[in-house]
Short mmCIF file of C-alpha atoms and ligand atoms in Angstrom, two decimals:
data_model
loop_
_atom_site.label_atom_id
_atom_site.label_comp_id
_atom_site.label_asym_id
_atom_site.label_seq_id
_atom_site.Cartn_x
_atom_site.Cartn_y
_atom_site.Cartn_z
CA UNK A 24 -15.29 1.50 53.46
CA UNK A 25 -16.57 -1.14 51.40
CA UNK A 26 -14.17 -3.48 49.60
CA UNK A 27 -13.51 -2.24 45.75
CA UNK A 28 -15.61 -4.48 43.21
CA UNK A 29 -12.11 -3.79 40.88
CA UNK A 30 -8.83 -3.59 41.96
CA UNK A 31 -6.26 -2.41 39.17
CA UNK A 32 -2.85 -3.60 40.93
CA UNK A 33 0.88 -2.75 38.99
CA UNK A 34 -0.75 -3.44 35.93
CA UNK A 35 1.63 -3.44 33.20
CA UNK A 36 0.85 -4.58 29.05
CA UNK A 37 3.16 -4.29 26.42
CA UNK A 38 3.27 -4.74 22.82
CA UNK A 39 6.16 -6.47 21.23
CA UNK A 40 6.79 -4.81 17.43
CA UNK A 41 9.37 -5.31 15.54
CA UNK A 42 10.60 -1.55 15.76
CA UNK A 43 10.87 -2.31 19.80
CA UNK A 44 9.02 -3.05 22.98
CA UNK A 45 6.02 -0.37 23.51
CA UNK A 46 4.88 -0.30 27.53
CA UNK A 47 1.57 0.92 26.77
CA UNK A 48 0.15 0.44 30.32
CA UNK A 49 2.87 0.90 32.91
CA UNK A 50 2.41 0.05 36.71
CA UNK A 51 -1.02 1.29 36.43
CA UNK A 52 -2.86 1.30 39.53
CA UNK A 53 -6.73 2.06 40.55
CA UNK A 54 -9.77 0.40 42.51
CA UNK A 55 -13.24 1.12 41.20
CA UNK A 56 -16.02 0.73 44.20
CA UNK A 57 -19.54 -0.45 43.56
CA UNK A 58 -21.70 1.57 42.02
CA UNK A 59 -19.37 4.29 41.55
CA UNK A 60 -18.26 6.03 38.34
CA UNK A 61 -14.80 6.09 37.99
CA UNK A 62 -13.35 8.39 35.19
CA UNK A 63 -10.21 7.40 33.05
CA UNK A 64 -9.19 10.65 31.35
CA UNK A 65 -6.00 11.14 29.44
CA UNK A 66 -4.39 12.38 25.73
CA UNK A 67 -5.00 10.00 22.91
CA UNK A 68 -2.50 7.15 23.18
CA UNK A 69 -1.65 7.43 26.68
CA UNK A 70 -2.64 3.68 27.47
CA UNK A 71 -6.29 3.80 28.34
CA UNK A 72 -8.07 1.77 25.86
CA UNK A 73 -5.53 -0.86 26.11
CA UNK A 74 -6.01 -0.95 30.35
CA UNK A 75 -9.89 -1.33 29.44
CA UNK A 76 -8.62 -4.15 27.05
CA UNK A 77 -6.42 -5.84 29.93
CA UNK A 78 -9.26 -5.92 32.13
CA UNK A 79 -11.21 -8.50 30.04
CA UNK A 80 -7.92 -10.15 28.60
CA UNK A 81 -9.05 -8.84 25.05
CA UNK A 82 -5.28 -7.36 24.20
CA UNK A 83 -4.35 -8.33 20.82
CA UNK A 84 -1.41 -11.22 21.17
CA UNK A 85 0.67 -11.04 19.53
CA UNK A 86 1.96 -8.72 19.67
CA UNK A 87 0.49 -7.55 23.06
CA UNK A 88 0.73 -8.93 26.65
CA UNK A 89 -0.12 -8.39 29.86
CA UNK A 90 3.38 -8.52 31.78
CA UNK A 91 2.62 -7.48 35.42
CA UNK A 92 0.34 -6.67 38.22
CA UNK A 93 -3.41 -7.75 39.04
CA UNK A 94 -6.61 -7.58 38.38
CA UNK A 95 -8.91 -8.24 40.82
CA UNK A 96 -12.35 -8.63 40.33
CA UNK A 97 -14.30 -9.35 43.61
CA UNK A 98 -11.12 -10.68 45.14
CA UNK A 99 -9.94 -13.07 42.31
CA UNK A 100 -7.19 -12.21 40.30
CA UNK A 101 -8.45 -12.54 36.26
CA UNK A 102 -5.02 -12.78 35.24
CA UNK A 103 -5.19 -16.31 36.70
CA UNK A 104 -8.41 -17.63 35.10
CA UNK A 105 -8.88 -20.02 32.33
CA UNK A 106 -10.02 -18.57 29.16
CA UNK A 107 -12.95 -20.58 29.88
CA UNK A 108 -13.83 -19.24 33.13
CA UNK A 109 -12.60 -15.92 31.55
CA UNK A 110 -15.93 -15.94 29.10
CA UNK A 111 -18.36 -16.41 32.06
CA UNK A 112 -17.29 -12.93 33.20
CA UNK A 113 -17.11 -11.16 29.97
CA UNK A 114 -20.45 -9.75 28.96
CA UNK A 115 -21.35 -11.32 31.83
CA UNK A 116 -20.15 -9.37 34.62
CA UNK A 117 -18.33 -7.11 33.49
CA UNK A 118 -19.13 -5.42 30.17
CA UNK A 119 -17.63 -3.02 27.59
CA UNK A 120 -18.99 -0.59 25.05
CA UNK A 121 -16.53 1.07 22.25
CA UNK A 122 -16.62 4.03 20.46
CA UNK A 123 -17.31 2.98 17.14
CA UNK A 124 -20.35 0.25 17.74
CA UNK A 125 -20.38 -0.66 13.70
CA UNK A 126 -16.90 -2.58 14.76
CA UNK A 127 -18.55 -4.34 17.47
CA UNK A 128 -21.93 -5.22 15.94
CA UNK A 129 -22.36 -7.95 13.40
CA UNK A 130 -23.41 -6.75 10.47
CA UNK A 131 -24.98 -10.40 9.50
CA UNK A 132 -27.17 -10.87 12.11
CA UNK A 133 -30.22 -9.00 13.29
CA UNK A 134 -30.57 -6.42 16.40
CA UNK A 135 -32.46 -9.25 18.06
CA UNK A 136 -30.20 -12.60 17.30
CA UNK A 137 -27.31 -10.40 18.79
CA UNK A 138 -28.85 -9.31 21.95
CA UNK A 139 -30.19 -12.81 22.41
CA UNK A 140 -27.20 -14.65 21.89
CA UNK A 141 -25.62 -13.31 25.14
CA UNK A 142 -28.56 -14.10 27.12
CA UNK A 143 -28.86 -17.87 25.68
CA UNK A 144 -25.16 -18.15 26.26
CA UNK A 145 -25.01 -16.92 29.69
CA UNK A 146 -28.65 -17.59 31.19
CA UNK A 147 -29.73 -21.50 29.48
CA UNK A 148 -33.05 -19.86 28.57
CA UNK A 149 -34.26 -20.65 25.18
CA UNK A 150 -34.42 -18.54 21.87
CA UNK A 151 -37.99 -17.08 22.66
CA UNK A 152 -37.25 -16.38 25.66
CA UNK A 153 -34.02 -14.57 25.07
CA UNK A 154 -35.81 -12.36 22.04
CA UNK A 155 -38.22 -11.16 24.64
CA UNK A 156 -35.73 -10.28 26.74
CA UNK A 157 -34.11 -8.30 24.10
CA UNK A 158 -37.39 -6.37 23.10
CA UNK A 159 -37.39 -5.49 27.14
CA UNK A 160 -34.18 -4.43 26.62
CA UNK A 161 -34.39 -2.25 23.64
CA UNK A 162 -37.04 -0.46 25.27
CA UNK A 163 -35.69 0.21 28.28
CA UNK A 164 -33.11 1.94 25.72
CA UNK A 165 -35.57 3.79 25.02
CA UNK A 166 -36.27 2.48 20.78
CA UNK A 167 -38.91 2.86 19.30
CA UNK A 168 -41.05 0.27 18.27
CA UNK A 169 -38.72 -2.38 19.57
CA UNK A 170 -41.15 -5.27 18.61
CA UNK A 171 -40.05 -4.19 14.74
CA UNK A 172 -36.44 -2.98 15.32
CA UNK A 173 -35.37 -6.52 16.89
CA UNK A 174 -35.62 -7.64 12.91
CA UNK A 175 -33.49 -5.01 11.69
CA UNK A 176 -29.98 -5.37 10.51
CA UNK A 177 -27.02 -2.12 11.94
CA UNK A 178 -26.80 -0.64 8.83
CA UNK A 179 -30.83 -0.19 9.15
CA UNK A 180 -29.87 2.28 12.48
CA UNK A 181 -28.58 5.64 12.70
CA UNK A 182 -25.94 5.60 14.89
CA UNK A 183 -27.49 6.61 18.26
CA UNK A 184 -29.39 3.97 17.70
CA UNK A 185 -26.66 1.52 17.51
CA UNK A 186 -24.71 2.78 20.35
CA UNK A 187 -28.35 2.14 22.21
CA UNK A 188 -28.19 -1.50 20.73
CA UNK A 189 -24.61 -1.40 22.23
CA UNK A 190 -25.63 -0.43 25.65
CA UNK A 191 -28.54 -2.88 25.48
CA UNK A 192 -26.57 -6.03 24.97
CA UNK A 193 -23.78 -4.83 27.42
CA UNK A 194 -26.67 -4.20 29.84
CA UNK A 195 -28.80 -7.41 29.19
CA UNK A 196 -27.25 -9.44 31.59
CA UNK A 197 -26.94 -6.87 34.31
CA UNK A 198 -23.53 -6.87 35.00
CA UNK A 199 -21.41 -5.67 37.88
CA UNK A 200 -19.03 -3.54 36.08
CA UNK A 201 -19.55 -1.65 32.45
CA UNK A 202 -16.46 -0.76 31.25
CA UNK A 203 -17.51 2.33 28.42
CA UNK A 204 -14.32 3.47 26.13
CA UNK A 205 -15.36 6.57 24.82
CA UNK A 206 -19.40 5.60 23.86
CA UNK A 207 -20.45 9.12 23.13
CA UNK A 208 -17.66 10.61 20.83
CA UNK A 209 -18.56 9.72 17.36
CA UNK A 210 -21.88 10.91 17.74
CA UNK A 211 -23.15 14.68 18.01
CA UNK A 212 -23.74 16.51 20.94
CA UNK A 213 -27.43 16.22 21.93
CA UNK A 214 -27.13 12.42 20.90
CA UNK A 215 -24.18 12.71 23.26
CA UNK A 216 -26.12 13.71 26.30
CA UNK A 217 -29.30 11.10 25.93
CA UNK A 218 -26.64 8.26 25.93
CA UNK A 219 -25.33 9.62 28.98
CA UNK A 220 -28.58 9.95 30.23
CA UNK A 221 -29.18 6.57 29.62
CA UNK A 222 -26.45 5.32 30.94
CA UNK A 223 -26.86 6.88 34.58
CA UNK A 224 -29.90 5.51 34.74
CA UNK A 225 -29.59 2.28 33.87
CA UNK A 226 -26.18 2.43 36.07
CA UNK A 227 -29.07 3.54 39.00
CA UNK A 228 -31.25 0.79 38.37
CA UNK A 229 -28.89 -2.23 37.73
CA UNK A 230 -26.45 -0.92 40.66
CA UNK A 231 -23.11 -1.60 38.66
CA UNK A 232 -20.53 0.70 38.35
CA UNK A 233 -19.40 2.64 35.83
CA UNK A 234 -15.35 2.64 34.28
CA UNK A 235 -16.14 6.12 31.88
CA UNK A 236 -12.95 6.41 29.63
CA UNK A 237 -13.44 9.56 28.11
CA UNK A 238 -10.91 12.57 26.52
CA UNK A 239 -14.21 15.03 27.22
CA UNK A 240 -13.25 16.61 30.46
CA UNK A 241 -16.87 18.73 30.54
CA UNK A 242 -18.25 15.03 30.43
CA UNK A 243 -15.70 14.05 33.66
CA UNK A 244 -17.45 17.14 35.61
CA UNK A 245 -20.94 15.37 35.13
CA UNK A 246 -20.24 12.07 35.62
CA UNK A 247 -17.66 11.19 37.56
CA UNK A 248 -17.50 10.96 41.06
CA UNK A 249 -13.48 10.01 41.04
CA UNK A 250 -10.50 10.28 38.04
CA UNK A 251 -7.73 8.99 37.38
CA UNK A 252 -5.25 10.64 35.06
CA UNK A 253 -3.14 9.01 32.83
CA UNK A 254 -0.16 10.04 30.75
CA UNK A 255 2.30 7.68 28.61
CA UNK A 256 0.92 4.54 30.27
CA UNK A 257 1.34 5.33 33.75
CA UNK A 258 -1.07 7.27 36.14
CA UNK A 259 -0.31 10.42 37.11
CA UNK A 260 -3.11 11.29 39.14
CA UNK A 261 -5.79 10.17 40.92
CA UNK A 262 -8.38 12.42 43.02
CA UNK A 263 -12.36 13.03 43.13
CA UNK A 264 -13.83 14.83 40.68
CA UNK A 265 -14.66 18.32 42.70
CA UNK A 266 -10.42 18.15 44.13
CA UNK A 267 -9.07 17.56 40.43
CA UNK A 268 -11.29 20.45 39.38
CA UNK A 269 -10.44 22.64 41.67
CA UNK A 270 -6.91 21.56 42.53
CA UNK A 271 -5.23 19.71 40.13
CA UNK A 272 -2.30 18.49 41.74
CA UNK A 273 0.48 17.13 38.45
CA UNK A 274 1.39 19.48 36.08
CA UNK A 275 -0.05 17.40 33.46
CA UNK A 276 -3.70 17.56 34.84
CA UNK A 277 -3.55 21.36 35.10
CA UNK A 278 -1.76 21.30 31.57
CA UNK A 279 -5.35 19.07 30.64
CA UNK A 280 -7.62 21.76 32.14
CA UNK A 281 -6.06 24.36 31.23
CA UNK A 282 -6.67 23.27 27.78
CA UNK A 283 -10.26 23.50 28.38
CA UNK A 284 -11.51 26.67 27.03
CA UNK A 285 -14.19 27.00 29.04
CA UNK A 286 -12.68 25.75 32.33
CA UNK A 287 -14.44 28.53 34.66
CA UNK A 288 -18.08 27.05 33.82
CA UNK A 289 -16.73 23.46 33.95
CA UNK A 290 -16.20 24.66 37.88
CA UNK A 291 -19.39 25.84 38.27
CA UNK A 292 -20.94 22.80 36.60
CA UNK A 293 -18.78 20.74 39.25
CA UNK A 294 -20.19 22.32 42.34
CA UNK A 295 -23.83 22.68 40.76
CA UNK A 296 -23.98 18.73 39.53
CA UNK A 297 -26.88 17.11 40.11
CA UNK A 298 -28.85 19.99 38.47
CA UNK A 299 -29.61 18.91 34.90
CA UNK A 300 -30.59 21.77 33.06
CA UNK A 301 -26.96 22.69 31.43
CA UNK A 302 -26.37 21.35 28.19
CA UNK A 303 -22.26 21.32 28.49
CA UNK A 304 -21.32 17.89 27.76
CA UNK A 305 -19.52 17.72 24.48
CA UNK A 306 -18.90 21.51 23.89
CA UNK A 307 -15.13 20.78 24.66
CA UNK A 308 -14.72 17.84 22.49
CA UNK A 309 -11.03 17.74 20.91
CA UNK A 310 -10.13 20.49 24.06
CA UNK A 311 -7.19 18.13 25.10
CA UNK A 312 -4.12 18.03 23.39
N1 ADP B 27 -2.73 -3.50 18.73
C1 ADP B 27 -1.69 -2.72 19.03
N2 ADP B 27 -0.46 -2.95 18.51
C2 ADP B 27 0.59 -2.18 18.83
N3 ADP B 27 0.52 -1.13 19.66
C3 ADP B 27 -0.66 -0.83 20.20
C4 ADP B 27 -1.83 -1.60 19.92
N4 ADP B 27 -2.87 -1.07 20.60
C5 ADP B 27 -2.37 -0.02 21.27
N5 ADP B 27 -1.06 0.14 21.04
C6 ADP B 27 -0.18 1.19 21.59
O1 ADP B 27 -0.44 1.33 22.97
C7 ADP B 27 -0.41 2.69 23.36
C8 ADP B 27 -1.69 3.03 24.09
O2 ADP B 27 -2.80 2.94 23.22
P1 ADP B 27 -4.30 3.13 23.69
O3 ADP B 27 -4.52 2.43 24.98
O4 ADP B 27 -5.15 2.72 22.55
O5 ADP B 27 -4.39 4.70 23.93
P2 ADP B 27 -5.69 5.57 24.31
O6 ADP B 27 -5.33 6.24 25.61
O7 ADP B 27 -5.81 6.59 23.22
O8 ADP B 27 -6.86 4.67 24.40
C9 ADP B 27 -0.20 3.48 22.10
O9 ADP B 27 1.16 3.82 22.05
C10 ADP B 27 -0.53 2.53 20.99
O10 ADP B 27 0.23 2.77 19.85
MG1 MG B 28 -8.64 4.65 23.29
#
């Protein structure tokens, strides 16, 4: 058994309001191996985001803090780093795509300067350099005419185009771990599936492994070769994907499934993964409660 890349150890992050202490991430506890995918499934609010967050030290503070636990990363706990040393990992080795990628792009700078940046900052090569690694990069993203689209500004892309631009500069560096926080669910379903696509492949070539938080359970079946369930900040469950389909073990989990309307084919795309041709992903979206 090879040692986990990530070990999530006790974790526990607050946020300290005015109205009262909320423990959004409560003793929450998970290793990720290399290469694997690891899903992180769970009703909106139940902490997930905000565990992706504690990962790379990004939780807003004030008013939120880590308070407890680990996280180790090869071996070394991040909680002890520098901030310094902390920025050598992020984006670096381990990476994270949102949701929404208008947040996370800048809306001032060009496709190009923003993939580039990371690679100067990281990798000491020059500008040139970098810009040619970001046309490499936007095609293995599979853009069109990436030569042209390096000029362009976000607004200029549709959105599956941006969340590709996303991918491409969490990508561009090749890191260990991407961390992805829901990257398919503000766009439609076929758009849905080619990012997924995407993303398995590029997780096949680069050899990193995969953190998918996701509310899309159809998505879980494809994907995922372990879950973990989570449920006011704590986990509740943790199991590979064929037992949690098949024998969901807390209450809450089978409550989550049975939510799915269309839980008998989910099965059968569980035991029949690996074949392509279904086009399920994203038929359950807003299934969970
Ligand atoms: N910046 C913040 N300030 C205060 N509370 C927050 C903040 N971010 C998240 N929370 C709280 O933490 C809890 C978990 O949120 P989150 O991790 O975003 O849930 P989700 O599982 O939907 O990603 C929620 O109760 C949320 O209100
Ligand atoms: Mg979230």
């Amino acid at each position: 058994m090879p040692e986990p890349i990530l070990q999530v150890q006790q974790l526990k992050t607050y946020f300290y309001l005015t109205e009262g202490i909320v423990p959004a991430v409560e003793e929450v506890r998970f290793d990720l191996s290399r290469g694997e995918t690891l899903g992180l499934v769970g009703e909106s609010g139940s902490g997930k985001s905000v565990t992706a967050l504690s990962i790379l030290r990004l939780v807003p503070d004030p008013p939120g803090k880590i308070v407890g636990g680990r996280i180790l990363f090869e071996g070394k706990n991040l909680l002890d780093l520098s901030e310094k040393e902390m920025r050598k990992i992020r984006g670096n080795r381990i990476s994270m795509i949102f949701q929404e990628p208008m947040t996370s792009l800048n809306p001032v700078l060009t496709i190009g300067e923003q993939i580039a940046e990371g690679i100067v900052l990281h990798e000491k090569v020059g500008k040139k350099e970098a810009m040619n690694q970001s046309i490499e990069m936007l095609r293995k993203v599979e853009i069109p005419a990436p030569e042209r689209r390096i000029r362009e500004y976000p607004h200029q892309l549709s959105g599956g185009m941006r969340q590709r631009v996303m991918i491409a500069m969490a990508l561009a560096l090749r890191p260990a771990i991407l961390i992805a926080d829901e990257p398919t669910t503000a766009l439609d379903v076929t758009i849905q599936r080619q990012i997924l696509d995407l993303i398995r492949k590029l997780q096949e070539e680069i050899g990193m492994a995969v953190l998918l938080i996701t509310h899309n359970l159809g998505i879980i079946a494809e994907t995922a070769q372990r879950v973990v369930v989570m449920k006011e900040g704590r986990v509740v469950e943790t199991a590979d994907v064929f037992s949690l389909f098949e024998k969901p073990q807390h209450p809450y989990t089978q409550q989550l499934l049975a939510a799915v309307p269309r839980l008998g084919e989910t099965k059968r795309w569980t035991k029949k993964r690996g074949s392509r041709s279904q086009s399920s992903v994203g038929n359950q979206q807003g299934a969970t409660p």
